Amino acid sequence: CSSGGAGTRGRASLAGGDTQSAVDLFQSATAADPRDKRAWADLARAAVDADDYTNARAALVRLAGDPAYTATVSYELGRIALGEERYADAYAFFREVPETAYPDAALLMGRAALAEGNYAAARAAYARYIEIEPASDEATEALSFISNTAAAKK
């Protein structure tokens, strides 16, 4: 596709942590080939990473309704909701994401539930994440925190 060069450079920028350059490059890629769904998905991811939720939503609209991108749309909408502190919405979006597509959706779902003060849901989400990614120190630490917090509230 004609957007390949900008898309490749955008993915390299994103991997290097330069989210704004990645957004700019993915915008060039989508302008070069508006049918390139991967470029739209990459733009959404980079824009969410850059806290540019307007561009992220615009990119996700281009993917909506395409079954190949259902998980991506739900995952990125969940990340947007988490960033906007709409925790109940984030939790709902992450619940729709297949763990095979985005294993960390369970971790993010746990963070959303914790932020809402729903310790039971957070505990369940973190426990599921540990099953999916057993070597994750982050999820283990979070589950320990929830257990300690819940015990302290008794």
mmCIF file of the C-alpha atoms, coordinates in Angstrom:
data_MODEL
# 
_entry.id   MODEL 
# 
loop_
_atom_site.group_PDB 
_atom_site.id 
_atom_site.type_symbol 
_atom_site.label_atom_id 
_atom_site.label_alt_id 
_atom_site.label_comp_id 
_atom_site.label_asym_id 
_atom_site.label_entity_id 
_atom_site.label_seq_id 
_atom_site.pdbx_PDB_ins_code 
_atom_site.Cartn_x 
_atom_site.Cartn_y 
_atom_site.Cartn_z 
_atom_site.occupancy 
_atom_site.B_iso_or_equiv 
_atom_site.pdbx_formal_charge 
_atom_site.auth_seq_id 
_atom_site.auth_comp_id 
_atom_site.auth_asym_id 
_atom_site.auth_atom_id 
_atom_site.pdbx_PDB_model_num 
ATOM 1   C CA . CYS A 1 1   ? 0.000   0.000   0.000  1.00 0.00 ? 1   CYS A CA 1 
ATOM 2   C CA . SER A 1 2   ? 1.115   3.565   -0.578 1.00 0.00 ? 2   SER A CA 1 
ATOM 3   C CA . SER A 1 3   ? 1.032   4.390   3.133  1.00 0.00 ? 3   SER A CA 1 
ATOM 4   C CA . GLY A 1 4   ? 3.667   1.760   3.989  1.00 0.00 ? 4   GLY A CA 1 
ATOM 5   C CA . GLY A 1 5   ? 6.686   4.071   4.328  1.00 0.00 ? 5   GLY A CA 1 
ATOM 6   C CA . ALA A 1 6   ? 4.990   6.509   6.674  1.00 0.00 ? 6   ALA A CA 1 
ATOM 7   C CA . GLY A 1 7   ? 3.377   3.611   8.545  1.00 0.00 ? 7   GLY A CA 1 
ATOM 8   C CA . THR A 1 8   ? 6.711   1.866   9.029  1.00 0.00 ? 8   THR A CA 1 
ATOM 9   C CA . ARG A 1 9   ? 8.336   5.078   10.248 1.00 0.00 ? 9   ARG A CA 1 
ATOM 10  C CA . GLY A 1 10  ? 5.325   5.726   12.499 1.00 0.00 ? 10  GLY A CA 1 
ATOM 11  C CA . ARG A 1 11  ? 5.636   2.304   14.112 1.00 0.00 ? 11  ARG A CA 1 
ATOM 12  C CA . ALA A 1 12  ? 9.361   2.945   14.679 1.00 0.00 ? 12  ALA A CA 1 
ATOM 13  C CA . SER A 1 13  ? 8.582   6.333   16.261 1.00 0.00 ? 13  SER A CA 1 
ATOM 14  C CA . LEU A 1 14  ? 5.924   4.777   18.475 1.00 0.00 ? 14  LEU A CA 1 
ATOM 15  C CA . ALA A 1 15  ? 8.288   1.989   19.574 1.00 0.00 ? 15  ALA A CA 1 
ATOM 16  C CA . GLY A 1 16  ? 10.863  4.654   20.394 1.00 0.00 ? 16  GLY A CA 1 
ATOM 17  C CA . GLY A 1 17  ? 8.387   6.584   22.529 1.00 0.00 ? 17  GLY A CA 1 
ATOM 18  C CA . ASP A 1 18  ? 7.975   9.542   20.160 1.00 0.00 ? 18  ASP A CA 1 
ATOM 19  C CA . THR A 1 19  ? 4.194   9.464   20.162 1.00 0.00 ? 19  THR A CA 1 
ATOM 20  C CA . GLN A 1 20  ? 3.643   12.842  18.518 1.00 0.00 ? 20  GLN A CA 1 
ATOM 21  C CA . SER A 1 21  ? 5.874   11.990  15.555 1.00 0.00 ? 21  SER A CA 1 
ATOM 22  C CA . ALA A 1 22  ? 4.064   8.660   15.318 1.00 0.00 ? 22  ALA A CA 1 
ATOM 23  C CA . VAL A 1 23  ? 0.691   10.444  15.214 1.00 0.00 ? 23  VAL A CA 1 
ATOM 24  C CA . ASP A 1 24  ? 1.957   12.767  12.476 1.00 0.00 ? 24  ASP A CA 1 
ATOM 25  C CA . LEU A 1 25  ? 3.352   9.872   10.423 1.00 0.00 ? 25  LEU A CA 1 
ATOM 26  C CA . PHE A 1 26  ? 0.194   7.778   10.775 1.00 0.00 ? 26  PHE A CA 1 
ATOM 27  C CA . GLN A 1 27  ? -1.878  10.788  9.729  1.00 0.00 ? 27  GLN A CA 1 
ATOM 28  C CA . SER A 1 28  ? 0.302   10.980  6.609  1.00 0.00 ? 28  SER A CA 1 
ATOM 29  C CA . ALA A 1 29  ? -0.200  7.253   6.058  1.00 0.00 ? 29  ALA A CA 1 
ATOM 30  C CA . THR A 1 30  ? -3.990  7.515   6.337  1.00 0.00 ? 30  THR A CA 1 
ATOM 31  C CA . ALA A 1 31  ? -4.017  10.539  4.025  1.00 0.00 ? 31  ALA A CA 1 
ATOM 32  C CA . ALA A 1 32  ? -1.962  8.589   1.463  1.00 0.00 ? 32  ALA A CA 1 
ATOM 33  C CA . ASP A 1 33  ? -4.299  5.593   1.626  1.00 0.00 ? 33  ASP A CA 1 
ATOM 34  C CA . PRO A 1 34  ? -7.577  6.159   3.488  1.00 0.00 ? 34  PRO A CA 1 
ATOM 35  C CA . ARG A 1 35  ? -8.460  2.454   2.983  1.00 0.00 ? 35  ARG A CA 1 
ATOM 36  C CA . ASP A 1 36  ? -5.434  1.281   5.001  1.00 0.00 ? 36  ASP A CA 1 
ATOM 37  C CA . LYS A 1 37  ? -7.116  -0.043  8.154  1.00 0.00 ? 37  LYS A CA 1 
ATOM 38  C CA . ARG A 1 38  ? -3.803  -0.900  9.804  1.00 0.00 ? 38  ARG A CA 1 
ATOM 39  C CA . ALA A 1 39  ? -2.724  2.739   9.484  1.00 0.00 ? 39  ALA A CA 1 
ATOM 40  C CA . TRP A 1 40  ? -5.987  3.857   11.123 1.00 0.00 ? 40  TRP A CA 1 
ATOM 41  C CA . ALA A 1 41  ? -5.460  1.349   13.949 1.00 0.00 ? 41  ALA A CA 1 
ATOM 42  C CA . ASP A 1 42  ? -1.865  2.527   14.389 1.00 0.00 ? 42  ASP A CA 1 
ATOM 43  C CA . LEU A 1 43  ? -3.039  6.148   14.409 1.00 0.00 ? 43  LEU A CA 1 
ATOM 44  C CA . ALA A 1 44  ? -5.599  5.369   17.102 1.00 0.00 ? 44  ALA A CA 1 
ATOM 45  C CA . ARG A 1 45  ? -2.986  3.631   19.277 1.00 0.00 ? 45  ARG A CA 1 
ATOM 46  C CA . ALA A 1 46  ? -0.412  6.410   18.862 1.00 0.00 ? 46  ALA A CA 1 
ATOM 47  C CA . ALA A 1 47  ? -2.995  9.128   19.500 1.00 0.00 ? 47  ALA A CA 1 
ATOM 48  C CA . VAL A 1 48  ? -4.167  7.429   22.714 1.00 0.00 ? 48  VAL A CA 1 
ATOM 49  C CA . ASP A 1 49  ? -0.537  7.102   23.817 1.00 0.00 ? 49  ASP A CA 1 
ATOM 50  C CA . ALA A 1 50  ? -0.141  10.846  23.142 1.00 0.00 ? 50  ALA A CA 1 
ATOM 51  C CA . ASP A 1 51  ? -3.374  11.644  25.070 1.00 0.00 ? 51  ASP A CA 1 
ATOM 52  C CA . ASP A 1 52  ? -4.783  12.994  21.788 1.00 0.00 ? 52  ASP A CA 1 
ATOM 53  C CA . TYR A 1 53  ? -8.251  11.539  22.220 1.00 0.00 ? 53  TYR A CA 1 
ATOM 54  C CA . THR A 1 54  ? -9.809  13.607  19.433 1.00 0.00 ? 54  THR A CA 1 
ATOM 55  C CA . ASN A 1 55  ? -7.564  12.083  16.767 1.00 0.00 ? 55  ASN A CA 1 
ATOM 56  C CA . ALA A 1 56  ? -7.866  8.667   18.402 1.00 0.00 ? 56  ALA A CA 1 
ATOM 57  C CA . ARG A 1 57  ? -11.670 8.763   18.221 1.00 0.00 ? 57  ARG A CA 1 
ATOM 58  C CA . ALA A 1 58  ? -11.575 9.960   14.610 1.00 0.00 ? 58  ALA A CA 1 
ATOM 59  C CA . ALA A 1 59  ? -9.326  7.029   13.681 1.00 0.00 ? 59  ALA A CA 1 
ATOM 60  C CA . LEU A 1 60  ? -11.520 4.548   15.561 1.00 0.00 ? 60  LEU A CA 1 
ATOM 61  C CA . VAL A 1 61  ? -14.585 5.728   13.629 1.00 0.00 ? 61  VAL A CA 1 
ATOM 62  C CA . ARG A 1 62  ? -12.807 4.534   10.480 1.00 0.00 ? 62  ARG A CA 1 
ATOM 63  C CA . LEU A 1 63  ? -12.439 1.056   12.016 1.00 0.00 ? 63  LEU A CA 1 
ATOM 64  C CA . ALA A 1 64  ? -15.909 0.750   13.546 1.00 0.00 ? 64  ALA A CA 1 
ATOM 65  C CA . GLY A 1 65  ? -17.996 -1.975  12.001 1.00 0.00 ? 65  GLY A CA 1 
ATOM 66  C CA . ASP A 1 66  ? -15.021 -3.902  10.635 1.00 0.00 ? 66  ASP A CA 1 
ATOM 67  C CA . PRO A 1 67  ? -15.030 -7.271  12.443 1.00 0.00 ? 67  PRO A CA 1 
ATOM 68  C CA . ALA A 1 68  ? -11.258 -7.552  12.082 1.00 0.00 ? 68  ALA A CA 1 
ATOM 69  C CA . TYR A 1 69  ? -10.860 -4.445  14.261 1.00 0.00 ? 69  TYR A CA 1 
ATOM 70  C CA . THR A 1 70  ? -13.603 -4.952  16.871 1.00 0.00 ? 70  THR A CA 1 
ATOM 71  C CA . ALA A 1 71  ? -11.090 -5.805  19.610 1.00 0.00 ? 71  ALA A CA 1 
ATOM 72  C CA . THR A 1 72  ? -8.865  -2.852  18.687 1.00 0.00 ? 72  THR A CA 1 
ATOM 73  C CA . VAL A 1 73  ? -11.785 -0.427  18.813 1.00 0.00 ? 73  VAL A CA 1 
ATOM 74  C CA . SER A 1 74  ? -12.938 -1.677  22.226 1.00 0.00 ? 74  SER A CA 1 
ATOM 75  C CA . TYR A 1 75  ? -9.392  -1.738  23.612 1.00 0.00 ? 75  TYR A CA 1 
ATOM 76  C CA . GLU A 1 76  ? -8.544  1.793   22.472 1.00 0.00 ? 76  GLU A CA 1 
ATOM 77  C CA . LEU A 1 77  ? -11.927 3.171   23.603 1.00 0.00 ? 77  LEU A CA 1 
ATOM 78  C CA . GLY A 1 78  ? -11.174 1.599   26.975 1.00 0.00 ? 78  GLY A CA 1 
ATOM 79  C CA . ARG A 1 79  ? -7.777  3.283   27.090 1.00 0.00 ? 79  ARG A CA 1 
ATOM 80  C CA . ILE A 1 80  ? -9.403  6.615   26.197 1.00 0.00 ? 80  ILE A CA 1 
ATOM 81  C CA . ALA A 1 81  ? -12.024 6.195   28.932 1.00 0.00 ? 81  ALA A CA 1 
ATOM 82  C CA . LEU A 1 82  ? -9.295  5.272   31.437 1.00 0.00 ? 82  LEU A CA 1 
ATOM 83  C CA . GLY A 1 83  ? -7.309  8.379   30.460 1.00 0.00 ? 83  GLY A CA 1 
ATOM 84  C CA . GLU A 1 84  ? -10.413 10.529  30.844 1.00 0.00 ? 84  GLU A CA 1 
ATOM 85  C CA . GLU A 1 85  ? -11.120 8.969   34.255 1.00 0.00 ? 85  GLU A CA 1 
ATOM 86  C CA . ARG A 1 86  ? -14.400 7.451   33.034 1.00 0.00 ? 86  ARG A CA 1 
ATOM 87  C CA . TYR A 1 87  ? -13.660 4.244   34.887 1.00 0.00 ? 87  TYR A CA 1 
ATOM 88  C CA . ALA A 1 88  ? -17.024 2.501   34.529 1.00 0.00 ? 88  ALA A CA 1 
ATOM 89  C CA . ASP A 1 89  ? -16.879 3.035   30.754 1.00 0.00 ? 89  ASP A CA 1 
ATOM 90  C CA . ALA A 1 90  ? -13.278 1.820   30.649 1.00 0.00 ? 90  ALA A CA 1 
ATOM 91  C CA . TYR A 1 91  ? -14.199 -1.324  32.572 1.00 0.00 ? 91  TYR A CA 1 
ATOM 92  C CA . ALA A 1 92  ? -17.078 -2.016  30.177 1.00 0.00 ? 92  ALA A CA 1 
ATOM 93  C CA . PHE A 1 93  ? -14.906 -1.554  27.080 1.00 0.00 ? 93  PHE A CA 1 
ATOM 94  C CA . PHE A 1 94  ? -12.125 -3.785  28.432 1.00 0.00 ? 94  PHE A CA 1 
ATOM 95  C CA . ARG A 1 95  ? -14.654 -6.532  29.235 1.00 0.00 ? 95  ARG A CA 1 
ATOM 96  C CA . GLU A 1 96  ? -15.419 -6.709  25.489 1.00 0.00 ? 96  GLU A CA 1 
ATOM 97  C CA . VAL A 1 97  ? -11.776 -7.272  24.518 1.00 0.00 ? 97  VAL A CA 1 
ATOM 98  C CA . PRO A 1 98  ? -10.693 -10.879 23.889 1.00 0.00 ? 98  PRO A CA 1 
ATOM 99  C CA . GLU A 1 99  ? -7.672  -11.655 26.034 1.00 0.00 ? 99  GLU A CA 1 
ATOM 100 C CA . THR A 1 100 ? -6.034  -13.352 23.065 1.00 0.00 ? 100 THR A CA 1 
ATOM 101 C CA . ALA A 1 101 ? -6.013  -9.999  21.253 1.00 0.00 ? 101 ALA A CA 1 
ATOM 102 C CA . TYR A 1 102 ? -4.880  -7.806  24.158 1.00 0.00 ? 102 TYR A CA 1 
ATOM 103 C CA . PRO A 1 103 ? -3.755  -9.767  27.241 1.00 0.00 ? 103 PRO A CA 1 
ATOM 104 C CA . ASP A 1 104 ? -3.274  -6.573  29.249 1.00 0.00 ? 104 ASP A CA 1 
ATOM 105 C CA . ALA A 1 105 ? -6.970  -5.666  28.918 1.00 0.00 ? 105 ALA A CA 1 
ATOM 106 C CA . ALA A 1 106 ? -7.568  -7.604  32.158 1.00 0.00 ? 106 ALA A CA 1 
ATOM 107 C CA . LEU A 1 107 ? -4.883  -5.526  33.896 1.00 0.00 ? 107 LEU A CA 1 
ATOM 108 C CA . LEU A 1 108 ? -6.428  -2.296  32.644 1.00 0.00 ? 108 LEU A CA 1 
ATOM 109 C CA . MET A 1 109 ? -9.891  -3.531  33.621 1.00 0.00 ? 109 MET A CA 1 
ATOM 110 C CA . GLY A 1 110 ? -8.527  -4.095  37.122 1.00 0.00 ? 110 GLY A CA 1 
ATOM 111 C CA . ARG A 1 111 ? -7.141  -0.559  37.241 1.00 0.00 ? 111 ARG A CA 1 
ATOM 112 C CA . ALA A 1 112 ? -10.503 0.839   36.181 1.00 0.00 ? 112 ALA A CA 1 
ATOM 113 C CA . ALA A 1 113 ? -12.360 -1.189  38.809 1.00 0.00 ? 113 ALA A CA 1 
ATOM 114 C CA . LEU A 1 114 ? -9.845  -0.174  41.486 1.00 0.00 ? 114 LEU A CA 1 
ATOM 115 C CA . ALA A 1 115 ? -10.263 3.504   40.582 1.00 0.00 ? 115 ALA A CA 1 
ATOM 116 C CA . GLU A 1 116 ? -14.029 3.066   40.985 1.00 0.00 ? 116 GLU A CA 1 
ATOM 117 C CA . GLY A 1 117 ? -13.484 1.475   44.395 1.00 0.00 ? 117 GLY A CA 1 
ATOM 118 C CA . ASN A 1 118 ? -14.890 -1.858  43.208 1.00 0.00 ? 118 ASN A CA 1 
ATOM 119 C CA . TYR A 1 119 ? -12.385 -4.089  44.966 1.00 0.00 ? 119 TYR A CA 1 
ATOM 120 C CA . ALA A 1 120 ? -14.134 -7.365  44.126 1.00 0.00 ? 120 ALA A CA 1 
ATOM 121 C CA . ALA A 1 121 ? -14.126 -6.619  40.389 1.00 0.00 ? 121 ALA A CA 1 
ATOM 122 C CA . ALA A 1 122 ? -10.551 -5.323  40.545 1.00 0.00 ? 122 ALA A CA 1 
ATOM 123 C CA . ARG A 1 123 ? -9.418  -8.419  42.410 1.00 0.00 ? 123 ARG A CA 1 
ATOM 124 C CA . ALA A 1 124 ? -11.103 -10.678 39.831 1.00 0.00 ? 124 ALA A CA 1 
ATOM 125 C CA . ALA A 1 125 ? -9.608  -8.782  36.886 1.00 0.00 ? 125 ALA A CA 1 
ATOM 126 C CA . TYR A 1 126 ? -6.121  -8.795  38.360 1.00 0.00 ? 126 TYR A CA 1 
ATOM 127 C CA . ALA A 1 127 ? -6.412  -12.495 39.204 1.00 0.00 ? 127 ALA A CA 1 
ATOM 128 C CA . ARG A 1 128 ? -7.387  -13.202 35.591 1.00 0.00 ? 128 ARG A CA 1 
ATOM 129 C CA . TYR A 1 129 ? -4.417  -11.160 34.383 1.00 0.00 ? 129 TYR A CA 1 
ATOM 130 C CA . ILE A 1 130 ? -2.107  -13.213 36.585 1.00 0.00 ? 130 ILE A CA 1 
ATOM 131 C CA . GLU A 1 131 ? -3.524  -16.369 34.955 1.00 0.00 ? 131 GLU A CA 1 
ATOM 132 C CA . ILE A 1 132 ? -2.853  -14.899 31.506 1.00 0.00 ? 132 ILE A CA 1 
ATOM 133 C CA . GLU A 1 133 ? 0.537   -13.327 32.325 1.00 0.00 ? 133 GLU A CA 1 
ATOM 134 C CA . PRO A 1 134 ? 1.822   -15.209 35.390 1.00 0.00 ? 134 PRO A CA 1 
ATOM 135 C CA . ALA A 1 135 ? 5.221   -13.497 35.359 1.00 0.00 ? 135 ALA A CA 1 
ATOM 136 C CA . SER A 1 136 ? 3.707   -10.025 35.696 1.00 0.00 ? 136 SER A CA 1 
ATOM 137 C CA . ASP A 1 137 ? 5.020   -8.305  38.821 1.00 0.00 ? 137 ASP A CA 1 
ATOM 138 C CA . GLU A 1 138 ? 2.661   -5.395  38.173 1.00 0.00 ? 138 GLU A CA 1 
ATOM 139 C CA . ALA A 1 139 ? -0.491  -7.492  38.445 1.00 0.00 ? 139 ALA A CA 1 
ATOM 140 C CA . THR A 1 140 ? 0.827   -9.421  41.446 1.00 0.00 ? 140 THR A CA 1 
ATOM 141 C CA . GLU A 1 141 ? 1.644   -6.183  43.262 1.00 0.00 ? 141 GLU A CA 1 
ATOM 142 C CA . ALA A 1 142 ? -1.774  -4.751  42.414 1.00 0.00 ? 142 ALA A CA 1 
ATOM 143 C CA . LEU A 1 143 ? -3.566  -7.860  43.666 1.00 0.00 ? 143 LEU A CA 1 
ATOM 144 C CA . SER A 1 144 ? -1.555  -7.665  46.886 1.00 0.00 ? 144 SER A CA 1 
ATOM 145 C CA . PHE A 1 145 ? -2.533  -4.004  47.261 1.00 0.00 ? 145 PHE A CA 1 
ATOM 146 C CA . ILE A 1 146 ? -6.213  -4.774  46.748 1.00 0.00 ? 146 ILE A CA 1 
ATOM 147 C CA . SER A 1 147 ? -6.101  -7.650  49.238 1.00 0.00 ? 147 SER A CA 1 
ATOM 148 C CA . ASN A 1 148 ? -4.410  -5.437  51.832 1.00 0.00 ? 148 ASN A CA 1 
ATOM 149 C CA . THR A 1 149 ? -6.820  -2.562  51.202 1.00 0.00 ? 149 THR A CA 1 
ATOM 150 C CA . ALA A 1 150 ? -9.873  -4.806  51.421 1.00 0.00 ? 150 ALA A CA 1 
ATOM 151 C CA . ALA A 1 151 ? -8.563  -6.373  54.658 1.00 0.00 ? 151 ALA A CA 1 
ATOM 152 C CA . ALA A 1 152 ? -7.959  -2.930  56.133 1.00 0.00 ? 152 ALA A CA 1 
ATOM 153 C CA . LYS A 1 153 ? -11.571 -1.906  55.417 1.00 0.00 ? 153 LYS A CA 1 
ATOM 154 C CA . LYS A 1 154 ? -12.988 -4.830  57.417 1.00 0.00 ? 154 LYS A CA 1 
# 
